[in-house]
Coordinates of C-alpha atoms in Angstrom, one line a residue:
X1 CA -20.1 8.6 -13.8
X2 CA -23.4 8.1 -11.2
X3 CA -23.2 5.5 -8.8
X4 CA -23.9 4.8 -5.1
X5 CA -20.4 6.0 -4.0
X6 CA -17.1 8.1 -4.5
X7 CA -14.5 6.4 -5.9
X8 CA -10.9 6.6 -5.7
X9 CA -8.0 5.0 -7.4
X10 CA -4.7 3.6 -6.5
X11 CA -1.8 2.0 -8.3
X12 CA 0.9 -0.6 -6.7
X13 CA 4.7 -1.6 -8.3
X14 CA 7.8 -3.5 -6.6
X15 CA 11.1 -3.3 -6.7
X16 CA 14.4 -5.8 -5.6
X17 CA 17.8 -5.6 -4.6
X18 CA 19.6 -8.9 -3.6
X19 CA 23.1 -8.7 -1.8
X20 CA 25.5 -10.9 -0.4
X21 CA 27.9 -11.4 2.2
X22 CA 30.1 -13.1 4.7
X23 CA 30.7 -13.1 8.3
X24 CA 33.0 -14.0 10.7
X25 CA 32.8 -16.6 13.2
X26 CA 31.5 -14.0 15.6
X27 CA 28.6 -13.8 12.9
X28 CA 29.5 -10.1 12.3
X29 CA 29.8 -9.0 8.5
X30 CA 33.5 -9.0 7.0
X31 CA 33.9 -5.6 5.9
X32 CA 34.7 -5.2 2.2
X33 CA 33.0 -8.8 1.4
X34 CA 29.2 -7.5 0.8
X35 CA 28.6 -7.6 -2.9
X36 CA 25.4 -6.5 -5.0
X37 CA 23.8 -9.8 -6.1
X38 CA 21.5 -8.5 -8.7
X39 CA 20.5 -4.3 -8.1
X40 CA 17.3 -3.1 -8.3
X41 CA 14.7 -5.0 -10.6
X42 CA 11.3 -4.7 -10.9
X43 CA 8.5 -7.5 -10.2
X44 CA 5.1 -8.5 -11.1
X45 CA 2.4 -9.0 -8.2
X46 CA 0.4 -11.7 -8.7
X47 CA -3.7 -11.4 -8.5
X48 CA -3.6 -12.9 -5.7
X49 CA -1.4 -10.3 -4.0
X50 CA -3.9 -7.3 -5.4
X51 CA -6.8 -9.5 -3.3
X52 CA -4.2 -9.6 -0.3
X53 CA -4.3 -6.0 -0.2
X54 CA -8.0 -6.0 0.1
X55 CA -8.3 -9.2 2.3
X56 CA -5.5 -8.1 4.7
X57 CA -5.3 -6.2 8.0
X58 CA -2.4 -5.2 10.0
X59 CA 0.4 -7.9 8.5
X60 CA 2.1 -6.8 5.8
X61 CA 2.0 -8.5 2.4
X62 CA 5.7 -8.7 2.1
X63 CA 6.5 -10.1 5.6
X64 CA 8.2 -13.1 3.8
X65 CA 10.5 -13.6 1.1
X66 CA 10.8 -16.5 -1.0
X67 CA 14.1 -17.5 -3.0
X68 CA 14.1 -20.3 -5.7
X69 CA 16.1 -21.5 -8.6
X70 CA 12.8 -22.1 -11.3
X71 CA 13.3 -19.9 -14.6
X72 CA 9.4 -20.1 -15.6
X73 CA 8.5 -16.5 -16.5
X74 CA 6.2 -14.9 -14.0
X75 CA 2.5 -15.0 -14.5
X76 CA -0.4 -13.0 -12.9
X77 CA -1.8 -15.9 -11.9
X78 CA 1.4 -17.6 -9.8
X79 CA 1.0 -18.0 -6.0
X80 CA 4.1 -20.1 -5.4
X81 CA 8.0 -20.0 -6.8
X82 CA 8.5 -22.7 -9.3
X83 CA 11.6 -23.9 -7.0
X84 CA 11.8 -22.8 -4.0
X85 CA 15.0 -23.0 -2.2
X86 CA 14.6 -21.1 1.0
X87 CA 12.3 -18.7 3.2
X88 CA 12.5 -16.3 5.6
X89 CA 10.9 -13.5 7.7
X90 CA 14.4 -12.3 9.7
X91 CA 13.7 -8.3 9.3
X92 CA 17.2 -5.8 9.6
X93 CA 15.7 -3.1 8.3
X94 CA 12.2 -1.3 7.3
X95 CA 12.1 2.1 6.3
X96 CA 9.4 4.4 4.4
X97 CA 9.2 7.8 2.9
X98 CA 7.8 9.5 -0.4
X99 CA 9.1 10.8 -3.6
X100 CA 9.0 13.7 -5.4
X101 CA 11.0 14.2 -7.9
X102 CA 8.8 13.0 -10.5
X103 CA 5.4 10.9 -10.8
X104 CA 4.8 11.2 -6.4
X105 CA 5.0 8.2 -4.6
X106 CA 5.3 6.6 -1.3
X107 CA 7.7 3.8 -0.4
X108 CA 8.4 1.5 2.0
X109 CA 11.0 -0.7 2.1
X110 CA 12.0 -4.1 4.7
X111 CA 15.1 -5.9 4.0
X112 CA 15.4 -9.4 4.8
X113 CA 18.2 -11.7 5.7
X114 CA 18.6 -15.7 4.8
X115 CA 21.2 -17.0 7.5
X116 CA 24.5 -17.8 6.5
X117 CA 24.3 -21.0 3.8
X118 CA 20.7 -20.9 4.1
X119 CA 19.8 -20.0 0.7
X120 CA 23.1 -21.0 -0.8
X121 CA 23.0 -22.6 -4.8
X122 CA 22.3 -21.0 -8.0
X123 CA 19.1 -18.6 -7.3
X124 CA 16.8 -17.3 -10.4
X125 CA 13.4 -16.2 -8.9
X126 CA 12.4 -14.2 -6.2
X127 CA 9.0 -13.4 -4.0
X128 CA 7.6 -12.3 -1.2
X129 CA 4.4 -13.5 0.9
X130 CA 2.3 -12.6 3.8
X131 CA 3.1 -15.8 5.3
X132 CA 5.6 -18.6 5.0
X133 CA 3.6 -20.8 2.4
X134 CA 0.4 -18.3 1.5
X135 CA 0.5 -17.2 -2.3
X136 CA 2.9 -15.1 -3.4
X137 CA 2.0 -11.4 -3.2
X138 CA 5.0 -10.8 -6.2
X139 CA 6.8 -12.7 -7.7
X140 CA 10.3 -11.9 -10.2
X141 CA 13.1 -13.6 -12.2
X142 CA 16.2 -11.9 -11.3
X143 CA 17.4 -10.0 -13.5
X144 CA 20.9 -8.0 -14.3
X145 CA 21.4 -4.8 -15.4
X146 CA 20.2 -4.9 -18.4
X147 CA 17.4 -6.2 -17.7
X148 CA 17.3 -9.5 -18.8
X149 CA 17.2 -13.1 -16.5
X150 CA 20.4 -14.1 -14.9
X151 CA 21.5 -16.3 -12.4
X152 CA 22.5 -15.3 -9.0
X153 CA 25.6 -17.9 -7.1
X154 CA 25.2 -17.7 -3.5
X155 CA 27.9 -19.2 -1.8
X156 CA 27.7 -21.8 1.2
X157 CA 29.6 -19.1 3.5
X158 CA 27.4 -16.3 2.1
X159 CA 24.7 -14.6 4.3
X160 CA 21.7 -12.9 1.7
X161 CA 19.8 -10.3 1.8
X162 CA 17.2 -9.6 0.1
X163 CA 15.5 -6.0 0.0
X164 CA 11.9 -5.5 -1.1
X165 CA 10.3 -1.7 -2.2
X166 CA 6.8 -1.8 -2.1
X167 CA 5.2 1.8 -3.9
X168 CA 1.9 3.4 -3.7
X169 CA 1.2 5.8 -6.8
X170 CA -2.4 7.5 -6.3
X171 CA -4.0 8.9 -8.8
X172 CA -3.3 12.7 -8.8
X173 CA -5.8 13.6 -12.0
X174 CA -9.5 14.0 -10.0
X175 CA -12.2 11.5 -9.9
X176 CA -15.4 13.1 -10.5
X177 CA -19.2 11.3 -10.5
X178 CA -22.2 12.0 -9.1
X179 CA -23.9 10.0 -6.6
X180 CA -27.5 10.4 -5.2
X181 CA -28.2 11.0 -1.5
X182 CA -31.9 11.2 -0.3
X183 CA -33.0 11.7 -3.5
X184 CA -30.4 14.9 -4.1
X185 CA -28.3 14.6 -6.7
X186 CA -24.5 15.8 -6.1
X187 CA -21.4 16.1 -7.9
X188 CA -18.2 14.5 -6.2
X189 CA -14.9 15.4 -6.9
X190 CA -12.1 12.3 -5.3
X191 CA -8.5 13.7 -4.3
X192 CA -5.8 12.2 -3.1
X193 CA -3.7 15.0 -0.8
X194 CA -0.2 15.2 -0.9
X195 CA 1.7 17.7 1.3
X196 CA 4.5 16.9 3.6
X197 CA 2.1 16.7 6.8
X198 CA 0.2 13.8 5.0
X199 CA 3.8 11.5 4.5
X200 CA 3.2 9.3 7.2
X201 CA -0.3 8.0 6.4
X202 CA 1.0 7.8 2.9
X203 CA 3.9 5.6 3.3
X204 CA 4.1 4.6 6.9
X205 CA 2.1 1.1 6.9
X206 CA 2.1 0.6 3.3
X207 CA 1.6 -2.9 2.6
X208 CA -1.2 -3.7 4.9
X209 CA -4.5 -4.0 3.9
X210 CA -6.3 -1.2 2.2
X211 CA -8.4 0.0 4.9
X212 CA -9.0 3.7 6.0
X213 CA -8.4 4.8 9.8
X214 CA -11.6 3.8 11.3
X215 CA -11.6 5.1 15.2
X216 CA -13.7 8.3 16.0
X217 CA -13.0 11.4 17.4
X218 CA -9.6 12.1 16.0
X219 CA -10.6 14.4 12.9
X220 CA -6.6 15.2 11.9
X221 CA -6.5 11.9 10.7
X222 CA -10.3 10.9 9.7
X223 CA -12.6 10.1 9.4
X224 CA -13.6 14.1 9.0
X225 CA -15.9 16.6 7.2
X226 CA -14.7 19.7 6.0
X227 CA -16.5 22.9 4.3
X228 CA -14.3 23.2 1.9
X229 CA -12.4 20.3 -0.4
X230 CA -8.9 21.4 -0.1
X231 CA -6.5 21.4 -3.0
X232 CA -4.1 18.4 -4.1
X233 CA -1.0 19.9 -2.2
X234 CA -3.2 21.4 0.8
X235 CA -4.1 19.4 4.0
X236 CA -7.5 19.6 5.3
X237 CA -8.3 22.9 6.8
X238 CA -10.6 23.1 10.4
X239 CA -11.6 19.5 10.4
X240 CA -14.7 17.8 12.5
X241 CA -15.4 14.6 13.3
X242 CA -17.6 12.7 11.3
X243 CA -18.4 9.1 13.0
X244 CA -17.1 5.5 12.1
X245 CA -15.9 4.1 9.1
X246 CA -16.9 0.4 8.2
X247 CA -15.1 -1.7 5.9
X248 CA -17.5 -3.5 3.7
X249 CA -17.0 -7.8 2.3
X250 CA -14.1 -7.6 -0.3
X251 CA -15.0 -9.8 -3.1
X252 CA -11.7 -11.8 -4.8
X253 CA -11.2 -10.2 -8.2
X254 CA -12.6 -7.3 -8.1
X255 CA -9.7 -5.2 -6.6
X256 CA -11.7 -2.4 -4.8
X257 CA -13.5 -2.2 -1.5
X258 CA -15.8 -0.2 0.0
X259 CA -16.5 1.9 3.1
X260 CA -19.1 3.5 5.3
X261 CA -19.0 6.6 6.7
X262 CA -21.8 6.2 9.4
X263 CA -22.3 9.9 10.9
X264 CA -24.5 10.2 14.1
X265 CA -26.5 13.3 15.2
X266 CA -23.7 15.1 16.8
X267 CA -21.2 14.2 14.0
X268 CA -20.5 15.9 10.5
X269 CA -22.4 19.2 11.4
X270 CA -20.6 21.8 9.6
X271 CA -21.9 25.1 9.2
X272 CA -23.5 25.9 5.5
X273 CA -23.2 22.0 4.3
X274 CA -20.5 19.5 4.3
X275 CA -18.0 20.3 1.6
X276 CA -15.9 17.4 1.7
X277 CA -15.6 13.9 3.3
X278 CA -11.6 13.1 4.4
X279 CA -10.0 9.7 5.2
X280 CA -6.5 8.4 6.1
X281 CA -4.2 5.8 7.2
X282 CA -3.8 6.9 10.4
X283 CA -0.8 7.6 12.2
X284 CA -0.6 4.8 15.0
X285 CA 0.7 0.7 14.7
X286 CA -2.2 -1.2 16.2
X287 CA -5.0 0.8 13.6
X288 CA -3.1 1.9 10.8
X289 CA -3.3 0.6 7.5
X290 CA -2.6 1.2 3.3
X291 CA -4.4 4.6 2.4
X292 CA -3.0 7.4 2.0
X293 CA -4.6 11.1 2.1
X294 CA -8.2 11.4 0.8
X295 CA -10.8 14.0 0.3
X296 CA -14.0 13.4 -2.0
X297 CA -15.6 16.9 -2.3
X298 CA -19.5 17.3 -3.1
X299 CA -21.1 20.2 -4.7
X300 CA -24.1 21.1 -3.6
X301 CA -22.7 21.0 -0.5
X302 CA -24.5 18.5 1.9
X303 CA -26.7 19.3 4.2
X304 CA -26.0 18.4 8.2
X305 CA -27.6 19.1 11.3
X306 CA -28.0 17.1 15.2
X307 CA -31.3 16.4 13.6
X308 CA -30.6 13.3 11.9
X309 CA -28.2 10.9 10.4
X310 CA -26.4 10.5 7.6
X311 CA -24.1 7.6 5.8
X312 CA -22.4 7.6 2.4
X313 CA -20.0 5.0 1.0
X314 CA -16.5 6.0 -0.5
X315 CA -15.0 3.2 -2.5
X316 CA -11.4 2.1 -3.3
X317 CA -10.4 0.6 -6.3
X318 CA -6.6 -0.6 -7.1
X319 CA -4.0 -2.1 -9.8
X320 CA -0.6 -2.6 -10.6
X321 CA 1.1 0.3 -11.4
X322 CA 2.1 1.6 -15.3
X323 CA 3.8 4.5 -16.0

Protein backbone atom coordinates (compact mmCIF):
# COMPACT_ATOMS: atom_id res chain seq x y z
CA UNK A 1 0.00 0.00 0.00
CA UNK A 2 1.68 3.83 -0.82
CA UNK A 3 0.52 6.52 1.10
CA UNK A 4 1.79 9.60 2.97
CA UNK A 5 2.34 7.59 6.21
CA UNK A 6 2.96 4.28 8.24
CA UNK A 7 0.08 2.79 9.51
CA UNK A 8 -0.66 0.72 12.39
CA UNK A 9 -3.61 -1.11 13.59
CA UNK A 10 -5.31 -1.80 16.79
CA UNK A 11 -8.42 -3.72 17.96
CA UNK A 12 -10.61 -2.93 21.32
CA UNK A 13 -13.29 -5.58 23.26
CA UNK A 14 -14.93 -5.31 26.86
CA UNK A 15 -15.76 -7.43 29.33
CA UNK A 16 -18.36 -7.31 32.76
CA UNK A 17 -18.71 -8.83 35.96
CA UNK A 18 -21.52 -7.51 38.30
CA UNK A 19 -21.60 -8.51 42.10
CA UNK A 20 -23.45 -7.81 44.98
CA UNK A 21 -23.40 -7.42 48.51
CA UNK A 22 -24.30 -6.21 52.00
CA UNK A 23 -22.82 -4.32 54.72
CA UNK A 24 -23.16 -3.73 58.09
CA UNK A 25 -24.18 -0.77 59.78
CA UNK A 26 -20.51 0.07 60.11
CA UNK A 27 -20.75 0.07 56.14
CA UNK A 28 -18.17 -2.84 56.11
CA UNK A 29 -19.08 -5.89 53.79
CA UNK A 30 -20.81 -8.96 55.67
CA UNK A 31 -18.52 -11.74 54.91
CA UNK A 32 -20.08 -14.66 53.20
CA UNK A 33 -23.00 -12.23 51.67
CA UNK A 34 -21.08 -11.13 48.24
CA UNK A 35 -22.71 -12.96 45.49
CA UNK A 36 -21.85 -12.99 41.58
CA UNK A 37 -24.62 -10.99 39.97
CA UNK A 38 -24.05 -11.91 36.36
CA UNK A 39 -20.03 -13.24 35.67
CA UNK A 40 -18.16 -12.15 32.97
CA UNK A 41 -20.00 -11.00 29.69
CA UNK A 42 -18.97 -9.35 26.92
CA UNK A 43 -20.22 -5.79 25.44
CA UNK A 44 -20.43 -3.86 22.36
CA UNK A 45 -18.76 -0.27 22.28
CA UNK A 46 -20.73 2.04 20.59
CA UNK A 47 -19.20 4.37 17.62
CA UNK A 48 -19.21 6.84 19.57
CA UNK A 49 -16.92 5.20 22.15
CA UNK A 50 -14.21 4.24 19.07
CA UNK A 51 -14.32 8.42 18.38
CA UNK A 52 -13.81 8.78 22.36
CA UNK A 53 -10.67 6.96 21.98
CA UNK A 54 -9.41 9.35 19.37
CA UNK A 55 -11.10 12.60 20.82
CA UNK A 56 -9.87 11.74 24.43
CA UNK A 57 -6.89 12.68 26.54
CA UNK A 58 -5.90 11.71 29.98
CA UNK A 59 -9.71 10.61 31.29
CA UNK A 60 -10.47 7.33 30.80
CA UNK A 61 -13.36 6.26 28.66
CA UNK A 62 -14.78 4.02 31.36
CA UNK A 63 -14.58 6.47 34.30
CA UNK A 64 -18.43 5.89 34.70
CA UNK A 65 -20.79 3.23 34.75
CA UNK A 66 -24.23 3.32 33.90
CA UNK A 67 -26.96 0.65 35.19
CA UNK A 68 -30.50 0.49 33.72
CA UNK A 69 -33.40 -1.85 33.50
CA UNK A 70 -34.22 -1.28 29.32
CA UNK A 71 -34.02 -4.68 27.36
CA UNK A 72 -33.47 -2.97 23.73
CA UNK A 73 -30.61 -4.91 22.19
CA UNK A 74 -27.52 -2.87 21.96
CA UNK A 75 -26.77 -0.98 18.76
CA UNK A 76 -23.44 0.60 17.45
CA UNK A 77 -25.11 3.56 17.24
CA UNK A 78 -26.45 3.88 21.18
CA UNK A 79 -24.97 6.73 23.33
CA UNK A 80 -27.38 6.40 26.33
CA UNK A 81 -29.00 3.22 28.36
CA UNK A 82 -32.54 2.81 27.39
CA UNK A 83 -33.44 3.10 31.31
CA UNK A 84 -31.14 4.24 33.27
CA UNK A 85 -31.43 3.55 36.90
CA UNK A 86 -28.29 4.78 38.49
CA UNK A 87 -24.63 6.19 37.95
CA UNK A 88 -21.56 6.26 39.40
CA UNK A 89 -17.77 7.04 39.31
CA UNK A 90 -16.87 5.57 43.10
CA UNK A 91 -13.47 3.59 41.97
CA UNK A 92 -12.25 0.43 44.60
CA UNK A 93 -10.15 -0.95 42.40
CA UNK A 94 -8.00 -0.53 39.02
CA UNK A 95 -5.65 -2.88 37.93
CA UNK A 96 -3.76 -3.68 34.51
CA UNK A 97 -1.54 -6.30 33.02
CA UNK A 98 -1.23 -8.40 29.66
CA UNK A 99 -1.96 -11.86 28.52
CA UNK A 100 -0.25 -14.47 27.02
CA UNK A 101 -1.57 -17.44 26.92
CA UNK A 102 -3.13 -17.06 23.66
CA UNK A 103 -4.07 -14.19 21.02
CA UNK A 104 -1.67 -11.29 23.43
CA UNK A 105 -3.40 -8.71 24.98
CA UNK A 106 -3.36 -5.96 27.46
CA UNK A 107 -5.97 -5.33 30.08
CA UNK A 108 -7.02 -3.04 32.42
CA UNK A 109 -9.61 -3.35 34.67
CA UNK A 110 -11.53 -0.53 37.37
CA UNK A 111 -14.27 -1.77 39.52
CA UNK A 112 -16.96 0.43 40.57
CA UNK A 113 -19.28 0.58 43.42
CA UNK A 114 -23.14 1.92 43.48
CA UNK A 115 -23.72 2.74 47.32
CA UNK A 116 -25.82 0.63 49.26
CA UNK A 117 -29.67 0.78 47.65
CA UNK A 118 -28.43 2.97 45.13
CA UNK A 119 -28.95 0.93 42.21
CA UNK A 120 -31.43 -1.36 43.74
CA UNK A 121 -34.60 -2.93 41.24
CA UNK A 122 -34.51 -5.30 38.52
CA UNK A 123 -31.27 -4.28 36.39
CA UNK A 124 -30.95 -5.58 32.51
CA UNK A 125 -28.37 -3.24 30.76
CA UNK A 126 -25.14 -2.01 31.57
CA UNK A 127 -22.50 0.88 30.31
CA UNK A 128 -19.90 2.81 31.02
CA UNK A 129 -19.03 6.60 29.98
CA UNK A 130 -16.33 9.13 30.15
CA UNK A 131 -18.54 11.33 32.03
CA UNK A 132 -21.75 11.14 33.98
CA UNK A 133 -24.21 11.85 30.95
CA UNK A 134 -21.66 11.80 27.77
CA UNK A 135 -22.47 8.86 25.35
CA UNK A 136 -21.85 5.64 26.18
CA UNK A 137 -18.39 4.30 25.32
CA UNK A 138 -20.15 0.44 25.72
CA UNK A 139 -22.98 -0.55 26.20
CA UNK A 140 -24.39 -4.55 27.23
CA UNK A 141 -27.60 -6.47 28.20
CA UNK A 142 -26.62 -8.64 30.96
CA UNK A 143 -26.32 -11.69 30.34
CA UNK A 144 -26.05 -15.29 32.27
CA UNK A 145 -23.97 -17.94 31.72
CA UNK A 146 -25.10 -19.05 28.84
CA UNK A 147 -25.11 -16.27 27.27
CA UNK A 148 -28.28 -15.16 26.76
CA UNK A 149 -30.28 -11.76 28.51
CA UNK A 150 -31.32 -12.11 32.03
CA UNK A 151 -32.33 -10.08 34.71
CA UNK A 152 -30.24 -9.05 37.62
CA UNK A 153 -32.46 -8.27 41.34
CA UNK A 154 -30.51 -6.01 43.41
CA UNK A 155 -31.77 -5.69 46.67
CA UNK A 156 -32.55 -2.36 48.63
CA UNK A 157 -29.79 -3.46 51.39
CA UNK A 158 -27.42 -4.54 48.55
CA UNK A 159 -24.18 -2.60 47.72
CA UNK A 160 -23.14 -3.33 43.62
CA UNK A 161 -20.31 -3.51 42.05
CA UNK A 162 -19.75 -3.40 38.90
CA UNK A 163 -16.26 -4.40 37.16
CA UNK A 164 -15.35 -3.32 33.70
CA UNK A 165 -12.16 -5.08 31.40
CA UNK A 166 -11.23 -2.87 28.81
CA UNK A 167 -8.55 -4.94 26.20
CA UNK A 168 -6.13 -3.78 23.61
CA UNK A 169 -5.37 -6.54 20.91
CA UNK A 170 -2.65 -5.06 18.38
CA UNK A 171 -2.12 -6.42 15.36
CA UNK A 172 0.86 -8.84 15.54
CA UNK A 173 0.85 -9.86 11.50
CA UNK A 174 3.13 -6.68 9.98
CA UNK A 175 1.87 -3.68 8.26
CA UNK A 176 3.96 -3.06 5.26
CA UNK A 177 3.46 0.08 2.48
CA UNK A 178 5.62 2.36 1.05
CA UNK A 179 5.53 5.92 1.57
CA UNK A 180 7.52 8.69 -0.27
CA UNK A 181 9.87 10.99 1.50
CA UNK A 182 11.67 13.81 -0.55
CA UNK A 183 11.01 12.22 -3.50
CA UNK A 184 12.68 8.65 -2.22
CA UNK A 185 10.56 5.96 -2.30
CA UNK A 186 10.79 3.48 0.89
CA UNK A 187 9.28 0.40 2.11
CA UNK A 188 7.81 0.48 5.70
CA UNK A 189 7.37 -2.34 7.72
CA UNK A 190 4.65 -1.36 11.23
CA UNK A 191 5.27 -3.63 14.38
CA UNK A 192 3.72 -3.59 17.40
CA UNK A 193 6.61 -4.88 20.22
CA UNK A 194 5.67 -7.13 22.84
CA UNK A 195 8.28 -8.17 25.45
CA UNK A 196 7.81 -7.96 29.10
CA UNK A 197 9.81 -4.57 29.37
CA UNK A 198 7.06 -3.00 27.03
CA UNK A 199 3.88 -4.18 29.60
CA UNK A 200 3.42 -0.97 31.05
CA UNK A 201 2.97 1.25 28.05
CA UNK A 202 0.88 -1.56 26.84
CA UNK A 203 -1.68 -1.74 29.45
CA UNK A 204 -0.89 0.86 32.02
CA UNK A 205 -3.30 3.78 30.79
CA UNK A 206 -5.33 1.85 28.55
CA UNK A 207 -8.54 3.62 28.04
CA UNK A 208 -7.31 7.07 27.48
CA UNK A 209 -7.06 8.53 24.32
CA UNK A 210 -4.91 7.07 21.62
CA UNK A 211 -2.13 9.31 21.61
CA UNK A 212 1.64 8.39 21.61
CA UNK A 213 4.12 9.79 24.31
CA UNK A 214 4.94 13.08 22.96
CA UNK A 215 7.78 14.84 25.35
CA UNK A 216 11.44 14.84 23.98
CA UNK A 217 14.50 13.60 25.17
CA UNK A 218 13.48 10.42 26.78
CA UNK A 219 14.27 7.81 23.80
CA UNK A 220 13.33 4.52 26.20
CA UNK A 221 9.99 5.46 25.78
CA UNK A 222 9.81 7.53 22.31
CA UNK A 223 9.62 9.18 20.44
CA UNK A 224 13.13 7.33 19.05
CA UNK A 225 15.08 6.28 15.93
CA UNK A 226 16.78 3.20 15.78
CA UNK A 227 19.18 1.46 13.09
CA UNK A 228 17.74 -1.40 13.13
CA UNK A 229 13.72 -2.44 13.37
CA UNK A 230 13.77 -4.91 16.12
CA UNK A 231 11.74 -8.01 16.10
CA UNK A 232 8.05 -8.57 17.46
CA UNK A 233 9.29 -9.95 20.97
CA UNK A 234 12.50 -7.60 21.01
CA UNK A 235 12.59 -4.08 22.59
CA UNK A 236 14.34 -1.42 20.78
CA UNK A 237 18.06 -1.74 20.90
CA UNK A 238 20.44 1.68 21.46
CA UNK A 239 17.69 4.16 21.01
CA UNK A 240 18.12 8.14 20.13
CA UNK A 241 16.00 10.76 20.38
CA UNK A 242 14.09 11.80 17.62
CA UNK A 243 12.08 15.27 18.36
CA UNK A 244 8.33 15.90 19.13
CA UNK A 245 5.35 14.07 18.26
CA UNK A 246 2.17 16.04 17.21
CA UNK A 247 -1.14 14.74 17.29
CA UNK A 248 -3.02 15.76 14.28
CA UNK A 249 -7.39 16.87 14.08
CA UNK A 250 -9.21 13.44 14.66
CA UNK A 251 -12.08 13.42 12.36
CA UNK A 252 -15.57 11.54 13.95
CA UNK A 253 -15.87 8.34 11.97
CA UNK A 254 -12.98 7.68 10.73
CA UNK A 255 -11.34 5.72 13.69
CA UNK A 256 -7.56 6.54 13.09
CA UNK A 257 -5.40 9.46 13.80
CA UNK A 258 -2.37 10.72 12.87
CA UNK A 259 0.98 11.88 14.17
CA UNK A 260 4.10 13.90 13.46
CA UNK A 261 7.31 13.06 14.07
CA UNK A 262 8.99 16.59 13.77
CA UNK A 263 12.97 15.76 14.02
CA UNK A 264 15.33 18.92 14.37
CA UNK A 265 18.94 19.12 13.25
CA UNK A 266 20.40 17.48 16.26
CA UNK A 267 17.68 14.84 16.45
CA UNK A 268 17.26 11.34 14.60
CA UNK A 269 21.03 11.27 13.49
CA UNK A 270 21.93 7.68 13.42
CA UNK A 271 24.83 6.43 11.86
CA UNK A 272 24.36 4.66 8.27
CA UNK A 273 20.44 5.84 8.02
CA UNK A 274 17.51 5.61 10.32
CA UNK A 275 16.20 2.10 10.38
CA UNK A 276 13.28 2.45 12.33
CA UNK A 277 10.90 5.08 13.90
CA UNK A 278 9.58 3.93 17.75
CA UNK A 279 6.67 5.25 19.81
CA UNK A 280 4.93 4.42 23.11
CA UNK A 281 2.56 5.18 25.78
CA UNK A 282 4.86 6.40 28.04
CA UNK A 283 5.46 5.32 31.44
CA UNK A 284 4.28 8.46 33.68
CA UNK A 285 0.35 9.63 34.79
CA UNK A 286 0.24 13.25 33.74
CA UNK A 287 1.56 12.25 29.68
CA UNK A 288 0.64 8.85 29.28
CA UNK A 289 -1.93 7.66 27.09
CA UNK A 290 -3.51 4.29 24.88
CA UNK A 291 -0.51 3.00 22.62
CA UNK A 292 1.22 0.48 23.25
CA UNK A 293 4.87 -0.47 21.74
CA UNK A 294 5.52 0.60 18.08
CA UNK A 295 8.23 0.43 15.55
CA UNK A 296 7.64 1.17 11.80
CA UNK A 297 10.90 0.03 10.02
CA UNK A 298 11.95 1.65 6.55
CA UNK A 299 14.18 0.07 4.00
CA UNK A 300 16.31 1.97 2.41
CA UNK A 301 17.25 3.11 5.42
CA UNK A 302 16.69 6.99 5.76
CA UNK A 303 19.13 9.27 5.54
CA UNK A 304 19.95 11.73 8.73
CA UNK A 305 22.40 14.29 9.45
CA UNK A 306 22.61 17.88 11.82
CA UNK A 307 22.21 19.29 8.32
CA UNK A 308 18.70 19.45 8.03
CA UNK A 309 15.25 18.42 9.18
CA UNK A 310 13.13 15.81 8.70
CA UNK A 311 9.19 14.96 9.60
CA UNK A 312 7.12 11.82 8.70
CA UNK A 313 3.62 11.02 9.87
CA UNK A 314 2.85 7.51 11.47
CA UNK A 315 -0.90 6.87 11.59
CA UNK A 316 -3.19 4.87 13.84
CA UNK A 317 -6.12 3.25 12.92
CA UNK A 318 -8.64 1.16 15.33
CA UNK A 319 -11.85 -1.15 15.70
CA UNK A 320 -13.61 -3.43 17.80
CA UNK A 321 -12.02 -6.47 18.35
CA UNK A 322 -13.01 -10.11 16.45
CA UNK A 323 -11.36 -13.00 17.09
Amino acid sequence: MSSNSLNASSGFAGWFKIEAFRADEGGQEIPGSRRIAADWFPNLITNAGLDLLGTTGSTDVFTFCRVGSGNTVPAVTDTALVSQVAVTSSEQALTNGVDRSGAFYAWRRRTLRFANGAAAGTLAEVGVSLTNAGALFSRALILDSGGSPTTITVLSDETLDVTYELRLYPVLTDATGTVDISGTTYNWTARPLIPVSYDVVWSGYLGRGIIPYSVAGNPSNGPAVAAVLPAQGSALSSPIASGVITALAYTNGSYQRSFRFDCDLNNANVAGGIGCFFATSGTTNLDANTFGAWAWGLSPKLPKTASFKATFTIRMSWGRYTP
